[in-house]
Amino acid sequence: MFLFVCAGCGAALTVPLSQVALPVHARQSYGSAIELPVLMEPGTFAVDSEPWGKPWRSWEDIGPQEAASRGVYAPVHALSYASPGAVVMAPGDTRGTVLLPGAAGGNCCGLDGGDGPNMACEACGRPVATRVDDCSLWQAVWLEPEAVRRLPAGNPPIPIPSWAELLEEGDGIPPMVPIRTKWASRLGLNHWWSWNPQWEAAAGQALAHLLAVSGRRPVTVSDGLAADVFQRALDTLLPSSGPPRRAVLAGPALPADTDADIVLVPTHPRTGELWAAPDSNGSARPVPLPFGIWSWMAFPEPRLRLPVSGTLPYGVLRDDPPPPRPDRLFRADAGTFQQTLARLPASRSPWLREVLTNLMDHMRAGIF
């Protein structure tokens, strides 16, 4: 457990927090005027190892050699030259901070952080953090890496759960969720059911890795939710001729598939580490998926079987109807896909450069 304090005066800025892996959707911008919830679970924080925010420099100004030295191998609109290591947490876990007047950024329905730090230490006035709660952005507070210090909180450490314990907890992330807009009340609408933005961001990251390890050969994904998420995009972005490569789900409690070329494996929600089979020979190429999404793909939540009435005994399934299907096919998040693929060395290849160049066309076609 850690406590973050002001680097200027030492005043406490947070409650005690435990570190977890940075969510894949941390920098996602989703839809238009969409009301997204809080990014981080209460009592947790994550660190973004990549720089984000001002100052930005264009690709033309940087050039490919300097970009490659910063881990970017394909053209992007701009690169951030801010300090890496920003700490993200839930807004409710802040203490001793005040908002800075006039630092709202280019906001629409809230704070978007476009002007940089908009929160200051209440004790000394030093800018220390950026609150984000605008529409289409995940609500969060980002602590400036050079404005805060991390200190041990003195609390006993929280044990890191094993893969078996994570499965037992059963914290899967559903593929479909109700979505609200900031204007829902004016339009007389409460919500509509859509694909989960977290799934779309995770798919954008995984799809970039799938293309990078495909060898520009067709890739087939095992049936089920994984095929719903990936197959249409893979069929569009990869050639249709040639011997296909097989991609399957792999992970704890799943039987091993020794003939798979690619394995979709979970990342640990606390450490961010990839699952690896104890007896793996390393021949199959791993592709990461957040554990909560992987577990739902691997072990879909049971559907309703018998109606019940009165008080529900423990373990009895409810008789609520299943959520309605979204009114569109699944689309991976374009921004996450682009950010991930541009940071993979494989994106130097001409055909992957072409995929990135034609990204807008693929978005119009409904792939992203």
mmCIF file of C-alpha atoms in Angstrom:
data_model
loop_
_atom_site.group_PDB
_atom_site.id
_atom_site.type_symbol
_atom_site.label_atom_id
_atom_site.label_comp_id
_atom_site.label_asym_id
_atom_site.label_seq_id
_atom_site.Cartn_x
_atom_site.Cartn_y
_atom_site.Cartn_z
ATOM 1 C CA MET A 1 0.000 0.000 0.000
ATOM 2 C CA PHE A 2 1.232 3.468 -0.865
ATOM 3 C CA LEU A 3 0.385 7.077 -0.135
ATOM 4 C CA PHE A 4 1.040 9.900 -2.582
ATOM 5 C CA VAL A 5 2.175 13.237 -1.174
ATOM 6 C CA CYS A 6 2.956 16.636 -2.662
ATOM 7 C CA ALA A 7 6.577 16.872 -3.784
ATOM 8 C CA GLY A 8 6.610 20.514 -2.710
ATOM 9 C CA CYS A 9 5.297 20.480 0.855
ATOM 10 C CA GLY A 10 4.772 16.799 1.686
ATOM 11 C CA ALA A 11 1.002 17.079 2.275
ATOM 12 C CA ALA A 12 -0.968 13.876 1.704
ATOM 13 C CA LEU A 13 -2.899 13.885 -1.577
ATOM 14 C CA THR A 14 -4.470 10.411 -1.542
ATOM 15 C CA VAL A 15 -5.797 7.656 0.674
ATOM 16 C CA PRO A 16 -3.630 4.503 0.919
ATOM 17 C CA LEU A 17 -3.655 2.776 -2.468
ATOM 18 C CA SER A 18 -2.518 -0.562 -3.896
ATOM 19 C CA GLN A 19 -0.985 -0.841 -7.349
ATOM 20 C CA VAL A 20 -2.674 -2.701 -10.211
ATOM 21 C CA ALA A 21 -1.991 -3.013 -13.933
ATOM 22 C CA LEU A 22 -2.891 -0.051 -16.141
ATOM 23 C CA PRO A 23 -6.257 -0.754 -17.837
ATOM 24 C CA VAL A 24 -6.065 -1.145 -21.607
ATOM 25 C CA HIS A 25 -8.855 1.438 -21.975
ATOM 26 C CA ALA A 26 -7.166 4.078 -19.784
ATOM 27 C CA ARG A 27 -6.635 6.541 -22.678
ATOM 28 C CA GLN A 28 -9.707 5.533 -24.685
ATOM 29 C CA SER A 29 -12.035 8.143 -26.156
ATOM 30 C CA TYR A 30 -15.390 6.523 -26.866
ATOM 31 C CA GLY A 31 -18.221 7.769 -29.065
ATOM 32 C CA SER A 32 -19.773 11.214 -28.804
ATOM 33 C CA ALA A 33 -21.274 12.653 -25.600
ATOM 34 C CA ILE A 34 -21.119 9.161 -24.034
ATOM 35 C CA GLU A 35 -21.242 8.986 -20.244
ATOM 36 C CA LEU A 36 -18.391 6.694 -19.156
ATOM 37 C CA PRO A 37 -17.895 5.558 -15.539
ATOM 38 C CA VAL A 38 -14.857 5.810 -13.255
ATOM 39 C CA LEU A 39 -11.757 4.147 -14.693
ATOM 40 C CA MET A 40 -10.138 2.756 -11.530
ATOM 41 C CA GLU A 41 -11.522 0.686 -8.685
ATOM 42 C CA PRO A 42 -11.543 2.506 -5.309
ATOM 43 C CA GLY A 43 -8.313 2.022 -3.382
ATOM 44 C CA THR A 44 -6.167 1.262 -6.454
ATOM 45 C CA PHE A 45 -3.753 3.107 -8.707
ATOM 46 C CA ALA A 46 -1.847 2.333 -11.893
ATOM 47 C CA VAL A 47 1.183 3.847 -13.604
ATOM 48 C CA ASP A 48 1.317 4.772 -17.294
ATOM 49 C CA SER A 49 4.860 4.116 -18.501
ATOM 50 C CA GLU A 50 4.186 6.026 -21.725
ATOM 51 C CA PRO A 51 4.199 9.860 -21.847
ATOM 52 C CA TRP A 52 0.865 11.564 -22.461
ATOM 53 C CA GLY A 53 -0.138 15.210 -22.837
ATOM 54 C CA LYS A 54 1.584 18.463 -23.704
ATOM 55 C CA PRO A 55 3.992 19.158 -25.268
ATOM 56 C CA TRP A 56 3.061 17.252 -28.440
ATOM 57 C CA ARG A 57 5.297 17.049 -31.531
ATOM 58 C CA SER A 58 4.139 16.071 -35.010
ATOM 59 C CA TRP A 59 5.512 13.070 -36.882
ATOM 60 C CA GLU A 60 6.983 15.365 -39.548
ATOM 61 C CA ASP A 61 8.873 17.240 -36.839
ATOM 62 C CA ILE A 62 10.177 14.093 -35.151
ATOM 63 C CA GLY A 63 11.128 11.774 -38.009
ATOM 64 C CA PRO A 64 11.242 7.960 -37.993
ATOM 65 C CA GLN A 65 14.615 7.571 -36.269
ATOM 66 C CA GLU A 66 13.762 9.672 -33.230
ATOM 67 C CA ALA A 67 10.299 8.073 -33.044
ATOM 68 C CA ALA A 68 11.855 4.592 -33.084
ATOM 69 C CA SER A 69 14.151 5.582 -30.222
ATOM 70 C CA ARG A 70 10.959 6.351 -28.273
ATOM 71 C CA GLY A 71 9.400 2.993 -29.151
ATOM 72 C CA VAL A 72 7.158 4.112 -32.042
ATOM 73 C CA TYR A 73 7.803 2.369 -35.363
ATOM 74 C CA ALA A 74 4.995 3.606 -37.631
ATOM 75 C CA PRO A 75 3.760 7.115 -38.409
ATOM 76 C CA VAL A 76 1.345 8.648 -35.901
ATOM 77 C CA HIS A 77 -0.220 12.089 -35.859
ATOM 78 C CA ALA A 78 1.864 13.296 -32.903
ATOM 79 C CA LEU A 79 3.972 12.068 -30.008
ATOM 80 C CA SER A 80 3.824 13.336 -26.452
ATOM 81 C CA TYR A 81 7.005 14.716 -24.910
ATOM 82 C CA ALA A 82 5.562 14.922 -21.414
ATOM 83 C CA SER A 83 7.191 13.052 -18.540
ATOM 84 C CA PRO A 84 6.258 9.367 -18.423
ATOM 85 C CA GLY A 85 5.003 7.724 -15.242
ATOM 86 C CA ALA A 86 1.667 9.476 -14.630
ATOM 87 C CA VAL A 87 -0.314 7.826 -11.819
ATOM 88 C CA VAL A 88 -4.047 7.253 -12.357
ATOM 89 C CA MET A 89 -6.597 6.733 -9.594
ATOM 90 C CA ALA A 90 -10.291 7.119 -8.829
ATOM 91 C CA PRO A 91 -11.372 10.742 -8.182
ATOM 92 C CA GLY A 92 -12.882 9.739 -4.831
ATOM 93 C CA ASP A 93 -9.476 8.643 -3.505
ATOM 94 C CA THR A 94 -7.958 12.147 -3.632
ATOM 95 C CA ARG A 95 -7.410 14.196 -0.473
ATOM 96 C CA GLY A 96 -6.147 17.729 0.150
ATOM 97 C CA THR A 97 -6.608 19.007 -3.406
ATOM 98 C CA VAL A 98 -8.563 21.843 -5.006
ATOM 99 C CA LEU A 99 -9.569 22.531 -8.606
ATOM 100 C CA LEU A 100 -7.730 25.299 -10.439
ATOM 101 C CA PRO A 101 -10.077 27.911 -11.957
ATOM 102 C CA GLY A 102 -9.736 28.385 -15.695
ATOM 103 C CA ALA A 103 -7.975 25.054 -16.352
ATOM 104 C CA ALA A 104 -10.936 23.130 -17.751
ATOM 105 C CA GLY A 105 -9.362 22.492 -21.173
ATOM 106 C CA GLY A 106 -11.430 22.101 -24.330
ATOM 107 C CA ASN A 107 -14.254 20.601 -22.370
ATOM 108 C CA CYS A 108 -17.779 19.747 -23.507
ATOM 109 C CA CYS A 109 -19.644 18.336 -20.498
ATOM 110 C CA GLY A 110 -16.852 18.329 -17.905
ATOM 111 C CA LEU A 111 -13.065 18.449 -17.574
ATOM 112 C CA ASP A 112 -11.000 16.892 -20.354
ATOM 113 C CA GLY A 113 -7.501 17.720 -19.089
ATOM 114 C CA GLY A 114 -6.467 19.319 -22.368
ATOM 115 C CA ASP A 115 -4.801 22.262 -20.607
ATOM 116 C CA GLY A 116 -2.715 20.057 -18.324
ATOM 117 C CA PRO A 117 -2.933 19.970 -14.519
ATOM 118 C CA ASN A 118 -6.225 21.348 -13.184
ATOM 119 C CA MET A 119 -5.874 20.307 -9.524
ATOM 120 C CA ALA A 120 -3.527 21.820 -6.950
ATOM 121 C CA CYS A 121 -2.263 20.866 -3.520
ATOM 122 C CA GLU A 122 -4.558 22.596 -1.042
ATOM 123 C CA ALA A 123 -1.671 23.220 1.355
ATOM 124 C CA CYS A 124 0.837 24.935 -0.953
ATOM 125 C CA GLY A 125 -0.964 25.582 -4.260
ATOM 126 C CA ARG A 126 1.392 23.461 -6.381
ATOM 127 C CA PRO A 127 -0.319 21.935 -9.490
ATOM 128 C CA VAL A 128 -0.271 18.198 -8.827
ATOM 129 C CA ALA A 129 -2.919 16.405 -10.887
ATOM 130 C CA THR A 130 -5.380 16.421 -13.765
ATOM 131 C CA ARG A 131 -9.003 15.459 -13.259
ATOM 132 C CA VAL A 132 -10.835 14.049 -16.297
ATOM 133 C CA ASP A 133 -14.612 13.614 -16.311
ATOM 134 C CA ASP A 134 -15.720 14.949 -19.706
ATOM 135 C CA CYS A 135 -18.101 13.021 -21.943
ATOM 136 C CA SER A 136 -16.630 10.084 -23.901
ATOM 137 C CA LEU A 137 -13.678 9.863 -21.472
ATOM 138 C CA TRP A 138 -13.162 7.585 -18.486
ATOM 139 C CA GLN A 139 -13.427 9.494 -15.216
ATOM 140 C CA ALA A 140 -10.069 9.591 -13.443
ATOM 141 C CA VAL A 141 -7.466 11.688 -11.665
ATOM 142 C CA TRP A 142 -3.958 11.613 -13.129
ATOM 143 C CA LEU A 143 -1.163 12.606 -10.720
ATOM 144 C CA GLU A 144 1.754 14.456 -12.304
ATOM 145 C CA PRO A 145 4.862 12.243 -11.967
ATOM 146 C CA GLU A 146 7.181 15.130 -11.078
ATOM 147 C CA ALA A 147 4.748 16.829 -8.685
ATOM 148 C CA VAL A 148 4.150 13.927 -6.273
ATOM 149 C CA ARG A 149 6.129 11.385 -4.258
ATOM 150 C CA ARG A 150 5.092 7.832 -3.419
ATOM 151 C CA LEU A 151 5.571 6.706 0.177
ATOM 152 C CA PRO A 152 4.826 3.415 1.952
ATOM 153 C CA ALA A 153 1.476 3.725 3.729
ATOM 154 C CA GLY A 154 2.353 1.323 6.513
ATOM 155 C CA ASN A 155 -0.585 -0.964 5.781
ATOM 156 C CA PRO A 156 0.025 -4.710 5.442
ATOM 157 C CA PRO A 157 0.624 -5.740 1.821
ATOM 158 C CA ILE A 158 -2.319 -7.124 -0.138
ATOM 159 C CA PRO A 159 -1.493 -10.647 -1.387
ATOM 160 C CA ILE A 160 -1.362 -11.073 -5.150
ATOM 161 C CA PRO A 161 -4.028 -13.627 -6.107
ATOM 162 C CA SER A 162 -3.062 -16.713 -8.070
ATOM 163 C CA TRP A 163 -4.688 -17.526 -11.406
ATOM 164 C CA ALA A 164 -6.858 -20.112 -9.666
ATOM 165 C CA GLU A 165 -7.974 -17.538 -7.101
ATOM 166 C CA LEU A 166 -8.829 -15.063 -9.856
ATOM 167 C CA LEU A 167 -11.008 -17.689 -11.526
ATOM 168 C CA GLU A 168 -12.685 -18.451 -8.209
ATOM 169 C CA GLU A 169 -13.507 -14.763 -7.707
ATOM 170 C CA GLY A 170 -15.284 -14.798 -11.068
ATOM 171 C CA ASP A 171 -14.883 -11.076 -11.809
ATOM 172 C CA GLY A 172 -15.661 -11.268 -15.517
ATOM 173 C CA ILE A 173 -16.368 -8.188 -17.621
ATOM 174 C CA PRO A 174 -19.616 -8.572 -19.607
ATOM 175 C CA PRO A 175 -19.442 -8.013 -23.372
ATOM 176 C CA MET A 176 -22.615 -5.888 -23.460
ATOM 177 C CA VAL A 177 -23.549 -3.004 -21.157
ATOM 178 C CA PRO A 178 -26.135 -0.212 -21.030
ATOM 179 C CA ILE A 179 -24.732 3.018 -22.481
ATOM 180 C CA ARG A 180 -25.928 6.508 -21.568
ATOM 181 C CA THR A 181 -25.317 9.888 -23.146
ATOM 182 C CA LYS A 182 -25.032 13.195 -21.323
ATOM 183 C CA TRP A 183 -28.205 14.258 -23.137
ATOM 184 C CA ALA A 184 -30.270 11.157 -22.291
ATOM 185 C CA SER A 185 -32.744 12.974 -20.034
ATOM 186 C CA ARG A 186 -33.411 15.683 -22.644
ATOM 187 C CA LEU A 187 -34.109 13.052 -25.279
ATOM 188 C CA GLY A 188 -36.337 11.048 -22.966
ATOM 189 C CA LEU A 189 -34.023 8.014 -23.169
ATOM 190 C CA ASN A 190 -32.439 6.196 -20.254
ATOM 191 C CA HIS A 191 -29.949 3.974 -22.053
ATOM 192 C CA TRP A 192 -29.401 1.528 -24.875
ATOM 193 C CA TRP A 193 -27.491 -1.745 -24.922
ATOM 194 C CA SER A 194 -24.152 -1.710 -26.687
ATOM 195 C CA TRP A 195 -20.894 -3.583 -26.874
ATOM 196 C CA ASN A 196 -18.786 -2.832 -23.813
ATOM 197 C CA PRO A 197 -16.211 -0.070 -24.485
ATOM 198 C CA GLN A 198 -13.712 -2.082 -22.432
ATOM 199 C CA TRP A 199 -14.117 -5.009 -24.836
ATOM 200 C CA GLU A 200 -13.634 -2.733 -27.837
ATOM 201 C CA ALA A 201 -10.395 -1.307 -26.384
ATOM 202 C CA ALA A 202 -9.080 -4.768 -25.450
ATOM 203 C CA ALA A 203 -9.941 -6.019 -28.945
ATOM 204 C CA GLY A 204 -8.049 -3.102 -30.482
ATOM 205 C CA GLN A 205 -4.923 -4.042 -28.543
ATOM 206 C CA ALA A 206 -5.260 -7.774 -29.216
ATOM 207 C CA LEU A 207 -6.041 -7.293 -32.916
ATOM 208 C CA ALA A 208 -2.799 -5.336 -33.366
ATOM 209 C CA HIS A 209 -0.867 -8.232 -31.822
ATOM 210 C CA LEU A 210 -2.792 -10.783 -33.921
ATOM 211 C CA LEU A 211 -1.833 -9.004 -37.142
ATOM 212 C CA ALA A 212 1.781 -8.666 -36.003
ATOM 213 C CA VAL A 213 2.169 -12.424 -35.388
ATOM 214 C CA SER A 214 0.040 -13.551 -38.335
ATOM 215 C CA GLY A 215 2.892 -13.627 -40.838
ATOM 216 C CA ARG A 216 0.365 -12.080 -43.237
ATOM 217 C CA ARG A 217 -1.451 -15.392 -43.409
ATOM 218 C CA PRO A 218 -5.162 -16.023 -42.737
ATOM 219 C CA VAL A 219 -5.991 -16.455 -39.057
ATOM 220 C CA THR A 220 -8.972 -18.446 -37.798
ATOM 221 C CA VAL A 221 -10.269 -17.914 -34.266
ATOM 222 C CA SER A 222 -12.072 -20.570 -32.240
ATOM 223 C CA ASP A 223 -15.861 -20.301 -32.260
ATOM 224 C CA GLY A 224 -17.770 -18.306 -29.670
ATOM 225 C CA LEU A 225 -17.293 -14.783 -28.413
ATOM 226 C CA ALA A 226 -13.673 -14.723 -29.540
ATOM 227 C CA ALA A 227 -14.777 -15.314 -33.125
ATOM 228 C CA ASP A 228 -17.501 -12.638 -32.806
ATOM 229 C CA VAL A 229 -14.851 -10.160 -31.682
ATOM 230 C CA PHE A 230 -11.956 -10.926 -34.034
ATOM 231 C CA GLN A 231 -12.882 -13.011 -37.079
ATOM 232 C CA ARG A 232 -14.578 -10.346 -39.208
ATOM 233 C CA ALA A 233 -11.660 -7.922 -38.782
ATOM 234 C CA LEU A 234 -9.081 -10.640 -39.447
ATOM 235 C CA ASP A 235 -10.884 -11.734 -42.620
ATOM 236 C CA THR A 236 -10.865 -8.123 -43.830
ATOM 237 C CA LEU A 237 -7.304 -7.159 -42.919
ATOM 238 C CA LEU A 238 -5.495 -10.398 -43.826
ATOM 239 C CA PRO A 239 -5.221 -12.258 -47.161
ATOM 240 C CA SER A 240 -7.753 -15.010 -47.787
ATOM 241 C CA SER A 241 -5.263 -17.359 -49.495
ATOM 242 C CA GLY A 242 -2.552 -19.478 -47.940
ATOM 243 C CA PRO A 243 -2.471 -21.952 -45.054
ATOM 244 C CA PRO A 244 -4.353 -20.419 -42.099
ATOM 245 C CA ARG A 245 -2.939 -20.001 -38.631
ATOM 246 C CA ARG A 246 -5.117 -21.099 -35.687
ATOM 247 C CA ALA A 247 -5.740 -18.784 -32.755
ATOM 248 C CA VAL A 248 -7.333 -20.288 -29.633
ATOM 249 C CA LEU A 249 -8.035 -19.237 -26.077
ATOM 250 C CA ALA A 250 -5.472 -20.558 -23.609
ATOM 251 C CA GLY A 251 -5.123 -20.044 -19.897
ATOM 252 C CA PRO A 252 -5.818 -21.440 -16.448
ATOM 253 C CA ALA A 253 -8.382 -24.276 -16.303
ATOM 254 C CA LEU A 254 -8.488 -24.623 -20.098
ATOM 255 C CA PRO A 255 -7.237 -27.791 -21.812
ATOM 256 C CA ALA A 256 -4.027 -27.273 -23.742
ATOM 257 C CA ASP A 257 -4.193 -27.116 -27.540
ATOM 258 C CA THR A 258 -0.759 -28.191 -28.723
ATOM 259 C CA ASP A 259 -1.562 -27.533 -32.389
ATOM 260 C CA ALA A 260 -2.415 -23.838 -31.985
ATOM 261 C CA ASP A 261 -0.228 -21.271 -33.734
ATOM 262 C CA ILE A 262 -1.473 -18.317 -31.652
ATOM 263 C CA VAL A 263 -2.894 -18.299 -28.129
ATOM 264 C CA LEU A 264 -5.139 -15.608 -26.634
ATOM 265 C CA VAL A 265 -4.001 -15.511 -23.009
ATOM 266 C CA PRO A 266 -4.999 -13.423 -19.976
ATOM 267 C CA THR A 267 -2.958 -10.692 -18.326
ATOM 268 C CA HIS A 268 -2.926 -10.567 -14.540
ATOM 269 C CA PRO A 269 -5.047 -7.630 -13.316
ATOM 270 C CA ARG A 270 -2.605 -6.823 -10.510
ATOM 271 C CA THR A 271 0.792 -7.365 -12.133
ATOM 272 C CA GLY A 272 0.022 -7.126 -15.847
ATOM 273 C CA GLU A 273 1.995 -10.337 -16.476
ATOM 274 C CA LEU A 274 0.955 -12.713 -19.254
ATOM 275 C CA TRP A 275 -0.233 -16.181 -18.315
ATOM 276 C CA ALA A 276 2.172 -18.891 -19.463
ATOM 277 C CA ALA A 277 1.505 -22.620 -19.446
ATOM 278 C CA PRO A 278 3.841 -24.445 -17.033
ATOM 279 C CA ASP A 279 4.772 -26.994 -19.716
ATOM 280 C CA SER A 280 4.682 -24.660 -22.712
ATOM 281 C CA ASN A 281 7.394 -25.080 -25.355
ATOM 282 C CA GLY A 282 6.899 -21.481 -26.507
ATOM 283 C CA SER A 283 5.982 -22.347 -30.106
ATOM 284 C CA ALA A 284 2.556 -20.655 -30.042
ATOM 285 C CA ARG A 285 2.660 -16.853 -30.161
ATOM 286 C CA PRO A 286 0.830 -15.201 -27.213
ATOM 287 C CA VAL A 287 -1.683 -12.369 -27.637
ATOM 288 C CA PRO A 288 -2.789 -10.501 -24.480
ATOM 289 C CA LEU A 289 -6.345 -10.028 -23.227
ATOM 290 C CA PRO A 290 -7.388 -8.397 -19.925
ATOM 291 C CA PHE A 291 -8.272 -11.161 -17.463
ATOM 292 C CA GLY A 292 -11.896 -10.084 -16.957
ATOM 293 C CA ILE A 293 -12.547 -10.193 -20.715
ATOM 294 C CA TRP A 294 -10.574 -13.385 -21.286
ATOM 295 C CA SER A 295 -12.470 -15.171 -18.489
ATOM 296 C CA TRP A 296 -15.845 -14.220 -20.006
ATOM 297 C CA MET A 297 -14.705 -15.478 -23.420
ATOM 298 C CA ALA A 298 -13.367 -18.705 -21.948
ATOM 299 C CA PHE A 299 -16.216 -19.319 -19.490
ATOM 300 C CA PRO A 300 -19.323 -17.388 -20.630
ATOM 301 C CA GLU A 301 -21.748 -16.508 -17.864
ATOM 302 C CA PRO A 302 -24.577 -19.089 -17.648
ATOM 303 C CA ARG A 303 -27.839 -18.163 -19.299
ATOM 304 C CA LEU A 304 -31.216 -18.404 -17.586
ATOM 305 C CA ARG A 305 -32.784 -21.827 -17.212
ATOM 306 C CA LEU A 306 -35.657 -21.946 -14.726
ATOM 307 C CA PRO A 307 -37.877 -19.060 -13.544
ATOM 308 C CA VAL A 308 -37.908 -18.441 -9.801
ATOM 309 C CA SER A 309 -40.093 -16.354 -7.524
ATOM 310 C CA GLY A 310 -39.843 -14.969 -4.015
ATOM 311 C CA THR A 311 -36.526 -14.685 -2.204
ATOM 312 C CA LEU A 312 -33.686 -16.231 -4.195
ATOM 313 C CA PRO A 313 -31.694 -18.949 -2.418
ATOM 314 C CA TYR A 314 -27.946 -18.793 -2.820
ATOM 315 C CA GLY A 315 -26.830 -20.127 -6.182
ATOM 316 C CA VAL A 316 -30.250 -19.987 -7.876
ATOM 317 C CA LEU A 317 -30.257 -18.314 -11.270
ATOM 318 C CA ARG A 318 -32.572 -15.345 -11.732
ATOM 319 C CA ASP A 319 -35.338 -15.350 -14.311
ATOM 320 C CA ASP A 320 -34.521 -11.912 -15.711
ATOM 321 C CA PRO A 321 -34.419 -11.871 -19.508
ATOM 322 C CA PRO A 322 -30.947 -11.756 -21.047
ATOM 323 C CA PRO A 323 -29.742 -8.324 -22.201
ATOM 324 C CA PRO A 324 -30.699 -7.496 -25.795
ATOM 325 C CA ARG A 325 -28.053 -7.871 -28.470
ATOM 326 C CA PRO A 326 -26.445 -4.669 -29.768
ATOM 327 C CA ASP A 327 -27.835 -3.328 -33.024
ATOM 328 C CA ARG A 328 -24.469 -3.552 -34.803
ATOM 329 C CA LEU A 329 -21.591 -5.970 -35.303
ATOM 330 C CA PHE A 330 -18.604 -5.761 -32.982
ATOM 331 C CA ARG A 331 -15.959 -3.142 -33.772
ATOM 332 C CA ALA A 332 -12.492 -2.919 -32.244
ATOM 333 C CA ASP A 333 -11.421 0.462 -30.859
ATOM 334 C CA ALA A 334 -9.472 2.234 -33.619
ATOM 335 C CA GLY A 335 -7.444 4.479 -31.316
ATOM 336 C CA THR A 336 -6.214 1.615 -29.128
ATOM 337 C CA PHE A 337 -5.447 -0.463 -32.228
ATOM 338 C CA GLN A 338 -3.397 2.330 -33.797
ATOM 339 C CA GLN A 339 -1.498 3.148 -30.591
ATOM 340 C CA THR A 340 -0.658 -0.524 -30.026
ATOM 341 C CA LEU A 341 0.332 -1.444 -33.577
ATOM 342 C CA ALA A 342 2.525 1.644 -34.028
ATOM 343 C CA ARG A 343 4.528 0.520 -30.970
ATOM 344 C CA LEU A 344 5.179 -2.993 -32.285
ATOM 345 C CA PRO A 345 8.386 -3.398 -34.340
ATOM 346 C CA ALA A 346 6.404 -5.492 -36.842
ATOM 347 C CA SER A 347 4.608 -2.309 -37.942
ATOM 348 C CA ARG A 348 7.709 -1.417 -39.964
ATOM 349 C CA SER A 349 6.537 -3.912 -42.610
ATOM 350 C CA PRO A 350 4.874 -2.289 -45.643
ATOM 351 C CA TRP A 351 1.616 -4.233 -45.395
ATOM 352 C CA LEU A 352 1.024 -3.210 -41.764
ATOM 353 C CA ARG A 353 1.901 0.372 -42.658
ATOM 354 C CA GLU A 354 -0.814 0.123 -45.308
ATOM 355 C CA VAL A 355 -3.313 -1.095 -42.697
ATOM 356 C CA LEU A 356 -2.581 1.980 -40.591
ATOM 357 C CA THR A 357 -2.713 4.279 -43.617
ATOM 358 C CA ASN A 358 -6.169 2.935 -44.544
ATOM 359 C CA LEU A 359 -7.481 2.963 -40.977
ATOM 360 C CA MET A 360 -10.083 5.629 -41.725
ATOM 361 C CA ASP A 361 -11.458 3.546 -44.606
ATOM 362 C CA HIS A 362 -11.723 0.525 -42.322
ATOM 363 C CA MET A 363 -13.567 2.675 -39.786
ATOM 364 C CA ARG A 364 -16.087 3.732 -42.440
ATOM 365 C CA ALA A 365 -16.562 0.067 -43.344
ATOM 366 C CA GLY A 366 -17.442 -0.743 -39.722
ATOM 367 C CA ILE A 367 -14.361 -2.838 -38.910
ATOM 368 C CA PHE A 368 -13.350 -0.278 -36.272
#
